[in-house]
XYZ file of C-alpha atoms in Angstrom:
615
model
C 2.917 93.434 77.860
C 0.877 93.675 74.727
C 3.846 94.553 72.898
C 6.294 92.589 74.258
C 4.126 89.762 72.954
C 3.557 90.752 70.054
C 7.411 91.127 69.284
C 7.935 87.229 70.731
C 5.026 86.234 67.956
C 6.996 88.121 65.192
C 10.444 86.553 66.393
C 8.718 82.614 65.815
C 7.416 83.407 62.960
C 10.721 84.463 61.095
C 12.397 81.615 63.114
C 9.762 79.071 61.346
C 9.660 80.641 58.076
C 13.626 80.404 57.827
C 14.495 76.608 57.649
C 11.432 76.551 55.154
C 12.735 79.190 52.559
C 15.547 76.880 52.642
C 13.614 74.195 51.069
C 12.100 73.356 47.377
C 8.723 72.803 48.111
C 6.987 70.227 45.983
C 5.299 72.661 42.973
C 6.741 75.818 43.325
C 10.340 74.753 41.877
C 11.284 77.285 38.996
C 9.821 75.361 35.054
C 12.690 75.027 33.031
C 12.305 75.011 29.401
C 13.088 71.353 27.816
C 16.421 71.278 25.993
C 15.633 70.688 22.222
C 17.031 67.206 20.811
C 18.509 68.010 17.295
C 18.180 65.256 14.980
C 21.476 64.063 13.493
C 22.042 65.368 10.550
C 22.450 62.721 7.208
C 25.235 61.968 5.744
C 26.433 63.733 2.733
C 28.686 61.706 -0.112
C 31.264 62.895 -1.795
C 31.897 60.005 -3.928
C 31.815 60.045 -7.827
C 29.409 59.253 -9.647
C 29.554 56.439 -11.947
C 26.157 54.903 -13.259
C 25.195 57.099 -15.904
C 21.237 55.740 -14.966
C 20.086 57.360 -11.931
C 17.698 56.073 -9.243
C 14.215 57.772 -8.434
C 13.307 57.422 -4.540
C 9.493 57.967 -4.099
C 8.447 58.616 -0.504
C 6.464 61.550 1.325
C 7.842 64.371 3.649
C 7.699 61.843 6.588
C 9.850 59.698 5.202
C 12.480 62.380 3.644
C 15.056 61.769 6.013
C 15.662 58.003 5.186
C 15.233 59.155 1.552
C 18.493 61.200 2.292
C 19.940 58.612 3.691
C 19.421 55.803 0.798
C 20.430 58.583 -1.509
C 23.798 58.704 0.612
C 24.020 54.873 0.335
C 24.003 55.243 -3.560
C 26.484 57.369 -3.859
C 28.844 56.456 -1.461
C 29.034 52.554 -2.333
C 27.079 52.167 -5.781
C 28.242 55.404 -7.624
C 24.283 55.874 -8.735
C 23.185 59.797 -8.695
C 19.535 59.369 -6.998
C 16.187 61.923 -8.075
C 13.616 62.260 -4.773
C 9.940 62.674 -5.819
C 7.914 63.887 -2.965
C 4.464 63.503 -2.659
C 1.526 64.136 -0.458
C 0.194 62.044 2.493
C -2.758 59.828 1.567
C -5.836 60.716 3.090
C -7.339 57.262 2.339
C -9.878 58.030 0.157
C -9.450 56.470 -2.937
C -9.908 59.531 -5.052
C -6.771 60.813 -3.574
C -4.927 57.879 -4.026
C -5.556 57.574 -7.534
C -4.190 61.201 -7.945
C -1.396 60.062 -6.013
C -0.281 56.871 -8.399
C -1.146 58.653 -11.525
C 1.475 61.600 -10.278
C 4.327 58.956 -9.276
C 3.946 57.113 -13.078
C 3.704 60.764 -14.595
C 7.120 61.509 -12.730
C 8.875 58.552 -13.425
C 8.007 58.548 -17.011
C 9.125 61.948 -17.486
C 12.453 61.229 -15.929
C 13.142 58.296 -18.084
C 11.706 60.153 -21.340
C 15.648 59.134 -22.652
C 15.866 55.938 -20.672
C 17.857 57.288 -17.817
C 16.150 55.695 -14.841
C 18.176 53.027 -13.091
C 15.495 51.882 -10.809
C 12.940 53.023 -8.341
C 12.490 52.667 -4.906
C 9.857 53.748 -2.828
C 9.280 54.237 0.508
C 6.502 53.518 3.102
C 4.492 50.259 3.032
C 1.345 50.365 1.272
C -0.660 52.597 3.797
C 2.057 55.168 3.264
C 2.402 54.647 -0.364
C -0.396 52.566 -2.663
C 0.148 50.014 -4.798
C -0.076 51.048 -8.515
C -3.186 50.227 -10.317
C -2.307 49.160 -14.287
C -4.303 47.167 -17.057
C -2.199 44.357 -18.536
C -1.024 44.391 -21.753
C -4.088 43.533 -23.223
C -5.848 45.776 -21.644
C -8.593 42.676 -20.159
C -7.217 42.405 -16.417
C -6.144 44.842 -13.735
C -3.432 44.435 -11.765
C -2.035 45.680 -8.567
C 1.475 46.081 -8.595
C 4.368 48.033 -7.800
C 5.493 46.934 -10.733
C 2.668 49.822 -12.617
C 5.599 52.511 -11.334
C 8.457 51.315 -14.071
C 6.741 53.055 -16.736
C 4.554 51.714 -19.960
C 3.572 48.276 -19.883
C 3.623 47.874 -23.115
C 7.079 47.592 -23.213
C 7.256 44.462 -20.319
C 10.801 43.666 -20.770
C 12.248 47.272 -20.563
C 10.113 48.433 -17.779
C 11.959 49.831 -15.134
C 12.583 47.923 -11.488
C 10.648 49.054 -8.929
C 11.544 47.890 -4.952
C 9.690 49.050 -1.803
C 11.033 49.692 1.432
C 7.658 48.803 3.544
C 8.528 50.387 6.673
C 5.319 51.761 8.476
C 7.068 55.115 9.526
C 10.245 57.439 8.386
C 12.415 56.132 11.657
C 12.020 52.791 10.717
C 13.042 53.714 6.891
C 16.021 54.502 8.395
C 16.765 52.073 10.537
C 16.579 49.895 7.378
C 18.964 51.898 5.772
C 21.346 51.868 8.802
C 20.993 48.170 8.087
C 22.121 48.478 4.359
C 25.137 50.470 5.275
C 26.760 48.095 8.223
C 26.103 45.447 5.307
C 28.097 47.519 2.964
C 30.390 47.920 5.068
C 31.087 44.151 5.602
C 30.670 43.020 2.370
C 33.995 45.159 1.547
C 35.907 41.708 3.606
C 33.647 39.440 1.950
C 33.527 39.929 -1.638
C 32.838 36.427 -2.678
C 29.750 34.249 -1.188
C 28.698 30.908 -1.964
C 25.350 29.974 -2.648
C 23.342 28.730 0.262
C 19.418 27.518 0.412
C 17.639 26.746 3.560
C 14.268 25.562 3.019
C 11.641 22.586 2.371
C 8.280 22.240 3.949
C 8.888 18.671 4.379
C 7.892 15.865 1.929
C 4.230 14.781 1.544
C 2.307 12.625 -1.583
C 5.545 11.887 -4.211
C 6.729 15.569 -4.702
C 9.579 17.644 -3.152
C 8.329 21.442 -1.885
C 9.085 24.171 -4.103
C 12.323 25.592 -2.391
C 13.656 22.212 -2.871
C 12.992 21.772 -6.583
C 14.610 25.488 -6.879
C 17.570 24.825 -5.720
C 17.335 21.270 -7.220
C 16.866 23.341 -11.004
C 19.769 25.853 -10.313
C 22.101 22.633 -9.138
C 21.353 21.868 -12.699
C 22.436 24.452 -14.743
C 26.063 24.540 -12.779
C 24.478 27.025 -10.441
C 24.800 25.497 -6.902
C 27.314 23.283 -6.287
C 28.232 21.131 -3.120
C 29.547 23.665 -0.723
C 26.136 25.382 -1.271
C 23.841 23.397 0.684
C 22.913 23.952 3.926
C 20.299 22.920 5.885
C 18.460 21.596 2.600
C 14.769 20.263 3.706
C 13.177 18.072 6.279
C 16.142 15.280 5.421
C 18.606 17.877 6.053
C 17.610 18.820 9.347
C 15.726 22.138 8.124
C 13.818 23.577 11.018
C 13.174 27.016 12.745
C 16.025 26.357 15.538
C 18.332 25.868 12.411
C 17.103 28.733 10.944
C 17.237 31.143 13.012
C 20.741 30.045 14.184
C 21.515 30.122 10.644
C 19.922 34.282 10.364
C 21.980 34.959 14.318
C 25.509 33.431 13.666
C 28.123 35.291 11.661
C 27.545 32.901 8.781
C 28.186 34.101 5.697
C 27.374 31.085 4.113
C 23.690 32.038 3.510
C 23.021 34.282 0.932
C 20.581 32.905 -0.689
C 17.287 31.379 0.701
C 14.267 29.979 -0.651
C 11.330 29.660 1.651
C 7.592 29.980 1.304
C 5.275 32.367 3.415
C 2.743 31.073 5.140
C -0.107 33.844 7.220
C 2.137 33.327 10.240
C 5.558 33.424 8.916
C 7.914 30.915 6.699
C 7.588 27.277 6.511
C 10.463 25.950 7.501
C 10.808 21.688 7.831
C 7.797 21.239 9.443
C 7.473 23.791 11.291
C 7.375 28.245 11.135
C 9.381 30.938 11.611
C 7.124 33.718 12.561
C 7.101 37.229 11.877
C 7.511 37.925 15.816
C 10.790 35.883 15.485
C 11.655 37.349 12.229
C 11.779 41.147 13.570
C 13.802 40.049 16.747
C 16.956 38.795 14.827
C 20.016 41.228 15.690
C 22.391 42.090 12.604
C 25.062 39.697 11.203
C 27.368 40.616 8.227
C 25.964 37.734 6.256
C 22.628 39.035 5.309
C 21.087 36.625 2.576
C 18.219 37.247 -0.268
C 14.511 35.535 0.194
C 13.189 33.885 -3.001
C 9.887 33.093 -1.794
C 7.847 30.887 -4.284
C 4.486 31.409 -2.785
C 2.317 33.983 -2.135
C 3.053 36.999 -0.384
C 1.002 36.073 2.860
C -2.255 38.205 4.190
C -1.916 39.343 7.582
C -3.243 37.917 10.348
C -2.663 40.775 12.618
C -3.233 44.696 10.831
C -0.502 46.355 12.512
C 2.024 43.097 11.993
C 4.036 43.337 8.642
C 3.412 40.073 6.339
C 6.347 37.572 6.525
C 7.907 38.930 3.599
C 7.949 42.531 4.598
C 9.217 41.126 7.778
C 12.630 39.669 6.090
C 13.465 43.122 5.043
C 12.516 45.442 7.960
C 13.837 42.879 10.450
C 17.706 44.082 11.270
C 18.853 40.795 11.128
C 16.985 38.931 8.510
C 17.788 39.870 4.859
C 18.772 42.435 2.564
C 15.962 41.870 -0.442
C 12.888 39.465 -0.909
C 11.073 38.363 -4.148
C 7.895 36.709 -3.963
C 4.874 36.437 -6.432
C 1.881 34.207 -6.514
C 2.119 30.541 -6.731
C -1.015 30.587 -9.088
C 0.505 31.943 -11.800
C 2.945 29.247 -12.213
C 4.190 25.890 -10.653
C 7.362 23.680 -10.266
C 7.628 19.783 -10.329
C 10.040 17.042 -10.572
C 9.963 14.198 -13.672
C 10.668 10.876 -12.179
C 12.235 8.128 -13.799
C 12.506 4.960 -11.775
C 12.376 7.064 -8.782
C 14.967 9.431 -9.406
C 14.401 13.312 -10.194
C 15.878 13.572 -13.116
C 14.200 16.787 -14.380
C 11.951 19.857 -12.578
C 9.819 21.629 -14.950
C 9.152 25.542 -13.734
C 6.996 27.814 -15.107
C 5.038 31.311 -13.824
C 6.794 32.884 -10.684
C 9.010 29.717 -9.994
C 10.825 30.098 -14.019
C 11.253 34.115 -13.362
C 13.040 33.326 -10.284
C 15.204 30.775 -12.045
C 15.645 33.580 -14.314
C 16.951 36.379 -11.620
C 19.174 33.622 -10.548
C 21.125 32.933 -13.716
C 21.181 36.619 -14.405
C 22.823 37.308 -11.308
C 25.916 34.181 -11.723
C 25.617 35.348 -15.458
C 27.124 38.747 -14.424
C 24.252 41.237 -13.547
C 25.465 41.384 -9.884
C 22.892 44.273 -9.529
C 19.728 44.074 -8.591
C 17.833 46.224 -11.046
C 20.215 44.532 -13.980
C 19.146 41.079 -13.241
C 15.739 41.714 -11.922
C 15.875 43.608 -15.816
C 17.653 40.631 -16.897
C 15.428 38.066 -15.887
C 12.209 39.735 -17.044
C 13.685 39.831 -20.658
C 14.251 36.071 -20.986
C 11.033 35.142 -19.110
C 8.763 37.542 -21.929
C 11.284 35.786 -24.805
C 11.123 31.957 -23.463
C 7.633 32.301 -23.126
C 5.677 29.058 -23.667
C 2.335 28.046 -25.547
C -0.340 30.089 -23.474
C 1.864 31.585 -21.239
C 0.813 35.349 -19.810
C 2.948 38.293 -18.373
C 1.436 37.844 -15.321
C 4.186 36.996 -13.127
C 5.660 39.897 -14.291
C 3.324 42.136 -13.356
C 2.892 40.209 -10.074
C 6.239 39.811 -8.813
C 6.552 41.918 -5.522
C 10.341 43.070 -4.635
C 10.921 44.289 -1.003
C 14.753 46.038 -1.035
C 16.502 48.584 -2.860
C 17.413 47.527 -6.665
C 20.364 49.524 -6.578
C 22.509 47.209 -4.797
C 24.818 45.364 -5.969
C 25.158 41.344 -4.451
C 28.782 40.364 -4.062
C 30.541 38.266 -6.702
C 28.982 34.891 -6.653
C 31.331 31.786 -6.597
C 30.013 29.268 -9.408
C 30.454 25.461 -8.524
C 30.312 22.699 -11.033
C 30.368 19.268 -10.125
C 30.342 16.024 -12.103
C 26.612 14.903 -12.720
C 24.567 12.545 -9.859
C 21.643 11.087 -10.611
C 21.551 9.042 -7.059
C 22.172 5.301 -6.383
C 21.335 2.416 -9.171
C 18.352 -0.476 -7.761
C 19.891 -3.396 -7.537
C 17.349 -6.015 -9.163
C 14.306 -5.370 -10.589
C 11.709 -3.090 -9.546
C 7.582 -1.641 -11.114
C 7.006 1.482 -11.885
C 4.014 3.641 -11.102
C 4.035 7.126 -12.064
C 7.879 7.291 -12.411
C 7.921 5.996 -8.772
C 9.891 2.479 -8.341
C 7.490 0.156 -6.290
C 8.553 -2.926 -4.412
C 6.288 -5.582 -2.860
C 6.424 -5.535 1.208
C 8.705 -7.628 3.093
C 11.161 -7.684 0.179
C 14.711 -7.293 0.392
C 15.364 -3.249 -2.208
C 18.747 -3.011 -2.813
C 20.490 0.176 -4.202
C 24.062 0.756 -5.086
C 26.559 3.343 -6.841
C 26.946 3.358 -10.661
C 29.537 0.931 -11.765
C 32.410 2.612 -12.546
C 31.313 6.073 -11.079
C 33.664 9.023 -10.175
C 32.042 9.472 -6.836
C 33.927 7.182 -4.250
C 31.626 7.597 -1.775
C 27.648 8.813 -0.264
C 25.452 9.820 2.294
C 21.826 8.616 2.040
C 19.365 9.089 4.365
C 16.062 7.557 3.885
C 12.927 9.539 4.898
C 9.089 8.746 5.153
C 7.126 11.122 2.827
C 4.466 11.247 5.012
C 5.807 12.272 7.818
C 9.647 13.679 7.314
C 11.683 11.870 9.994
C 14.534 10.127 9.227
C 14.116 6.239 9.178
C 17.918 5.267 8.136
C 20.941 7.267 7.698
C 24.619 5.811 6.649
C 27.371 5.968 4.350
C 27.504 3.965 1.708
C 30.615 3.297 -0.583
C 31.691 2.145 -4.353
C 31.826 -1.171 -2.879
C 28.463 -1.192 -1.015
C 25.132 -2.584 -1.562
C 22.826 -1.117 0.626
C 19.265 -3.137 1.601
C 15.899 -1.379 2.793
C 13.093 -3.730 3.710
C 9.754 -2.652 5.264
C 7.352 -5.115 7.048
C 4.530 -2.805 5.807
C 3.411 -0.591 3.281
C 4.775 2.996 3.197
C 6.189 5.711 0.655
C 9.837 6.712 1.091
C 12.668 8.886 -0.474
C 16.313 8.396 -0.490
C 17.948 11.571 -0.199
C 22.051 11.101 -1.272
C 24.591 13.348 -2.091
C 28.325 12.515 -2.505
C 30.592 14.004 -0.183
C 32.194 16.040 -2.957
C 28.827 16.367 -5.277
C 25.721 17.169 -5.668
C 22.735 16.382 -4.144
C 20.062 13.644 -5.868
C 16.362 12.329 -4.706
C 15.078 8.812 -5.278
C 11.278 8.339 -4.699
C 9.866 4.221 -3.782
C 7.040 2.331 -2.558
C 6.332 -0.319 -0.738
C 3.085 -2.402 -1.296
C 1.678 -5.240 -0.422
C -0.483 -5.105 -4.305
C 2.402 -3.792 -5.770
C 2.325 -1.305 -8.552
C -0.851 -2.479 -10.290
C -2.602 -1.462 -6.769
C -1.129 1.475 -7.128
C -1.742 2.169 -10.360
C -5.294 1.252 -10.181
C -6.026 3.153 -6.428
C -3.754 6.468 -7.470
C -1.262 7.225 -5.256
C -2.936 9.909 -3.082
C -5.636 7.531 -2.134
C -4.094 4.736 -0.865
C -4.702 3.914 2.852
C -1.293 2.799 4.285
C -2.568 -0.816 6.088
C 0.113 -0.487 8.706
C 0.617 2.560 10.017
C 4.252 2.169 11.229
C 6.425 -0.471 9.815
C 9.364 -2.569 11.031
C 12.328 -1.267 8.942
C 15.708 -3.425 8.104
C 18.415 -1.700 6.451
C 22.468 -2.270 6.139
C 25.285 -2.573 4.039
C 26.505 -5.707 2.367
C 29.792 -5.553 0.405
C 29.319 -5.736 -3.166
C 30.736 -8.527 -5.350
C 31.348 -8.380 -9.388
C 31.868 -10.573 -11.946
C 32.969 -10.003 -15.348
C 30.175 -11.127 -18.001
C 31.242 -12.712 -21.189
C 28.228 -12.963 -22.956
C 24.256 -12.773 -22.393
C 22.008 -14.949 -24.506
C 18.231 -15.990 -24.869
C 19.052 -19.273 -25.280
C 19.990 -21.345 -22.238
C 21.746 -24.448 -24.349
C 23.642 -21.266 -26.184
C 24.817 -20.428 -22.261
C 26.117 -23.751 -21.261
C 28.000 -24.054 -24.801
C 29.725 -20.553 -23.905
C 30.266 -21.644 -20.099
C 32.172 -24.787 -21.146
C 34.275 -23.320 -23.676
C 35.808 -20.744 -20.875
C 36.475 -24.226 -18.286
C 38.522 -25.755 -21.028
C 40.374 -22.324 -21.030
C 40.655 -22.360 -17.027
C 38.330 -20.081 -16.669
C 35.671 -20.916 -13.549
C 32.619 -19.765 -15.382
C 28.662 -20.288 -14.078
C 25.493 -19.039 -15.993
C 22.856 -16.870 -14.277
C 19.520 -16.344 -15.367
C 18.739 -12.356 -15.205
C 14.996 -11.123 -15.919
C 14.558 -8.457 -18.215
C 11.755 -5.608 -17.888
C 9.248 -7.500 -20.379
C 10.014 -10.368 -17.398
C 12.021 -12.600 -20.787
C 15.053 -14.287 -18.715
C 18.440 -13.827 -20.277
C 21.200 -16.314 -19.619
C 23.936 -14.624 -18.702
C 28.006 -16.215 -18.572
C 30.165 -15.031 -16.023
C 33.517 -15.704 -14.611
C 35.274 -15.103 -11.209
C 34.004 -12.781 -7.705
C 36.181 -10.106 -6.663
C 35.862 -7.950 -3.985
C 36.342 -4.337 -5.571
C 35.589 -2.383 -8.715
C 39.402 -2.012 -9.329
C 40.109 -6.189 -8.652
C 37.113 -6.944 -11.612
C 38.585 -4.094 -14.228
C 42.021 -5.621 -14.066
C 40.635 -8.848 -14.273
C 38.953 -7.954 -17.105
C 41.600 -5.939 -18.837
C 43.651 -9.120 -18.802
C 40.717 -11.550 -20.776
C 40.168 -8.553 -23.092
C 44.364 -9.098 -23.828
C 44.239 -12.806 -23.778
C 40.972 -13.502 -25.619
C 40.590 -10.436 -28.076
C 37.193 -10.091 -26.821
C 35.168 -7.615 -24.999
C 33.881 -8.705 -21.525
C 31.276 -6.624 -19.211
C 31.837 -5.669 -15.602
C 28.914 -6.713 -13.256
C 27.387 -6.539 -9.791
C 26.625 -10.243 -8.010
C 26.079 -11.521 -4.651
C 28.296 -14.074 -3.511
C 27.374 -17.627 -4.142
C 25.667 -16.401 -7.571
């Protein structure tokens, strides 16, 4: 019996065991080893070679991959042989990193004993890589500079460029270079750009922002024509939405963009793009360059890049950004009646001027007009003018690419619309008294047939009257209050023009005597009153001093048929003239065949001239 249980207990314990060695029990499945990811290998060129300079790429054995890979990217699309100089991981003392920028300018000088050295581009941000420490060329100030890697300094003007790629590891290196090669890859179907600025703060005192006097400076050498302007400050709708639309679309409109950095991203109208933003653009084939007037920006969070370190390692914001400091130089308009007729640059602003005209002037890459630009700045240099924005200037990109072909635009000269009547001056700023009637119109004769004018308040940017106005327009402005204002106008086939005015109740000896950043508007938001009125002219037969001398002139045209009148006109010294006119015709082309045909009758010369009717 014993036994016979003892063989039942064996039997239900196999029978139990059995469905269970069946089973994977949680724990005791066999470890298999992990399958080893091999990283894809980089991409080897077989392209010629046809730069005789070659490029030196600086980085450290984290970042040799992406080194590879922007060594691939010079080959295979810019024909330039590229050196790699390794060096060691900073420890962060600053014992080693001293050793460490000593032995990158003891490298690159070596290499470019015979002048041989294209460019050089490092990468790493400056954690991974410092900054080089140099003494000017007087030997009195230290600066810190990537620019201390191009060799001696005594030499400013033939110092090689240096760009950084300031990526905080090696993957992201690379997935800036990825970035390069999809754009070279594009640009082969797009191998002529137009210019294109987005930027403007907004308006505030009696001065346009930087980016706006930029592009207004490059509109004047021929550089930027019509088709170039996009987006162009708080009057032309420049914003963040715009901007970033602008970055996300398949535009490839924008190449070119001048902005300023603020600590959390770029000013644009009045408002920011920040650096969050920035580095969540996707890719678009029509990547644009970042001329950034002001300071590069201090970081507000450690382990954020700065804005313009953003631009670059963002995959859809830029290819390139230049940016200085704004102390070492400044831009402003020269007003004359109201209208910018002149920006004077000097410092960073004038050396970015200078990259610019290298670029349309044929250096098409980087390094050449970066090399370019540096020459003419250390030749035009004024009365008391340093290096320093040399030695300042901060380039995030690789100088080794080449920009496409630029498309140059000329268009007729614009000043902006003629004041209709008289006006005061105060400061180069036209002033009228409140509650009076400012008229503006096109120059007499002019090519332009036609503009658009919108009218903005400088103190706060919005838009207070927008319209067309034509050859044959006068358009009126009147303001129940006092207030500052700019007319921004551009023809539909021209370029652009600004016209600064006041309105105040003392006029121009108030503000002339106040100064014009301390005057305290007395109402805050003023009834405004503007329209078109057709324009009338007259043709003029003579002008004299002498009202008897006016009415002698006037009779002697009735007895000829003519149906002349005499209007008194007062001059800028407020002396009237007496002026003899004949006839009111509705258009420009009406008065000049009009006055063709006295010029043939009479043998005299005659004057075309704006009037209102009933004059």
């Amino acid at each position: 019996m014993i036994v016979f249980r003892k063989i039942i207990l064996s039997l239900c314990l196999f029978f139990l065991i059995l469905p269970l060695g069946g089973c994977k029990l949680k724990g005791f499945a066999p470890v298999q080893e992990p399958v080893a990811v091999l990283p894809v290998p980089v991409k080897v060129s077989s392209a010629p070679f046809t730069e005789k300079k070659k490029a030196v790429i600086v980085c450290s054995a984290e970042f040799m991959r992406a080194a590879r890979y922007f060594s691939y990217l010079h080959r295979e699309f810019e024909g330039v042989k590229s050196v790699i100089v390794k060096i060691p991981a900073t420890n962060g003392t600053a014992e080693f990193r001293a050793k460490i920028m000593s032995g990158i300018k003891a490298q690159v000088s070596e290499l470019n004993s015979s002048g041989q050295v294209l460019s050089v581009l490092i990468l790493g941000n400056k954690d991974v890589v410092p900054v080089a420490e140099f003494r000017s060329q007087n030997g009195t100030v230290i600066h810190f500079s990537d620019y201390g890697y191009g060799g001696a300094v005594a030499g400013s003007e033939k110092m090689v460029p240096v760009g950084r790629i300031p990526a905080r590891s090696g993957e992201e290196a690379e997935l800036v270079a990825a970035k390069y090669e999809r754009w070279y890859e594009d640009r082969a179907f797009r191998p002529a750009w137009p210019v294109s600025f987005i930027g403007g703060e907004g308006f505030s005192g009696d001065y346009l922002s930087d980016p706006e006097l930029l592009f207004f400076s490059l509109q004047q050498e021929g550089i930027a024509g019509p088709e170039a302007i996009r987006y162009l400050g708080a009057a032309g709708g420049c914003e963040p939405k715009r901007l970033r639309q602008s970055f996300a679309e398949d535009d490839v409109s924008v190449q070119w963009l001048a902005l300023e950095a603020g600590p959390a991203g770029f000013k644009v109208g009045n408002g920011t793009l920040t650096v969050t933003e920035i580095m969540d653009l996707d890719y678009k084939p029509g990547l644009p360059v970042v001329l950034n007037p002001s300071c590069e920006a201090a970081l507000l969070n450690s382990s954020m890049p700065t804005p313009a370190e953003a631009i670059v390692l963002s995959q859809g914001a830029g290819l390139a950004v230049m940016t200085g400091c704004s102390s070492s130089g400044r831009i402003r308009a020269e007003l004359d009646g109201g209208r910018v007729y002149r920006v004077d640059s000097s410092g960073t602003h004038r050396l970015l001027l200078e990259f610019h005209k290298a670029y349309f002037g044929g250096k098409h890459r980087i390094a050449e007009a970066l090399t370019e630009a540096r020459a003419q700045f250390a030749q035009n240099r004024r009365e008391g003018e340093d290096l320093t924005p040399l030695y300042d200037l901060i380039f995030y990109g690789d100088p080794v690419m080449s920009l496409p072909l630029p498309v140059r635009t000329e268009s007729p000269a614009y000043l902006g619309l003629v004041t209709v009547g008289k006006s005061e001056k105060s400061s180069g700023i036209a002033v009228f008294p409140v509650n009076s009637t400012i008229s503006f119109a096109m120059e007499e004769g002019g090519i332009y047939p036609a503009v658009r004018l919108q009218v903005i308040d400088r103190l706060n940017g919005k838009i207070v009257s927008s319209m067309k106005v034509q050859e044959d327009d006068v358009f009126n402005f009147s303001a129940d209050g006092e207030g500052r204002y700019l007319i921004y106008s551009r023809p539909l086939d021209g370029p652009l023009a600004w016209q600064f005015f006041d309105v105040r109740k003392g006029g121009a000896a108030e503000t002339a005597a106040a100064g014009t950043d301390s005057i305290k508007l007395k109402k805050a938001s003023p009834r405004i009153t503007a329209g078109l009125k057709p324009v009338r002219y007259a043709i003029q037969v003579s002008s004299n001093r002498k009202e008897d001398s006016a009415i002698k002139v006037r009779r002697k045209l009735s007895v000829q048929g003519y149906e002349a009148y005499v209007v008194k006109v007062a001059s800028a010294n407020n002396r009237k003239w007496y002026c003899v006119r004949f006839g009111e015709f509705d258009s420009w082309a009406d008065a000049v065949e009009a006055s063709a045909e006295y010029e043939r009758k009479e043998q005299a010369d005659v004057k075309i001239v704006r009037c209102n009717r009933g004059s």
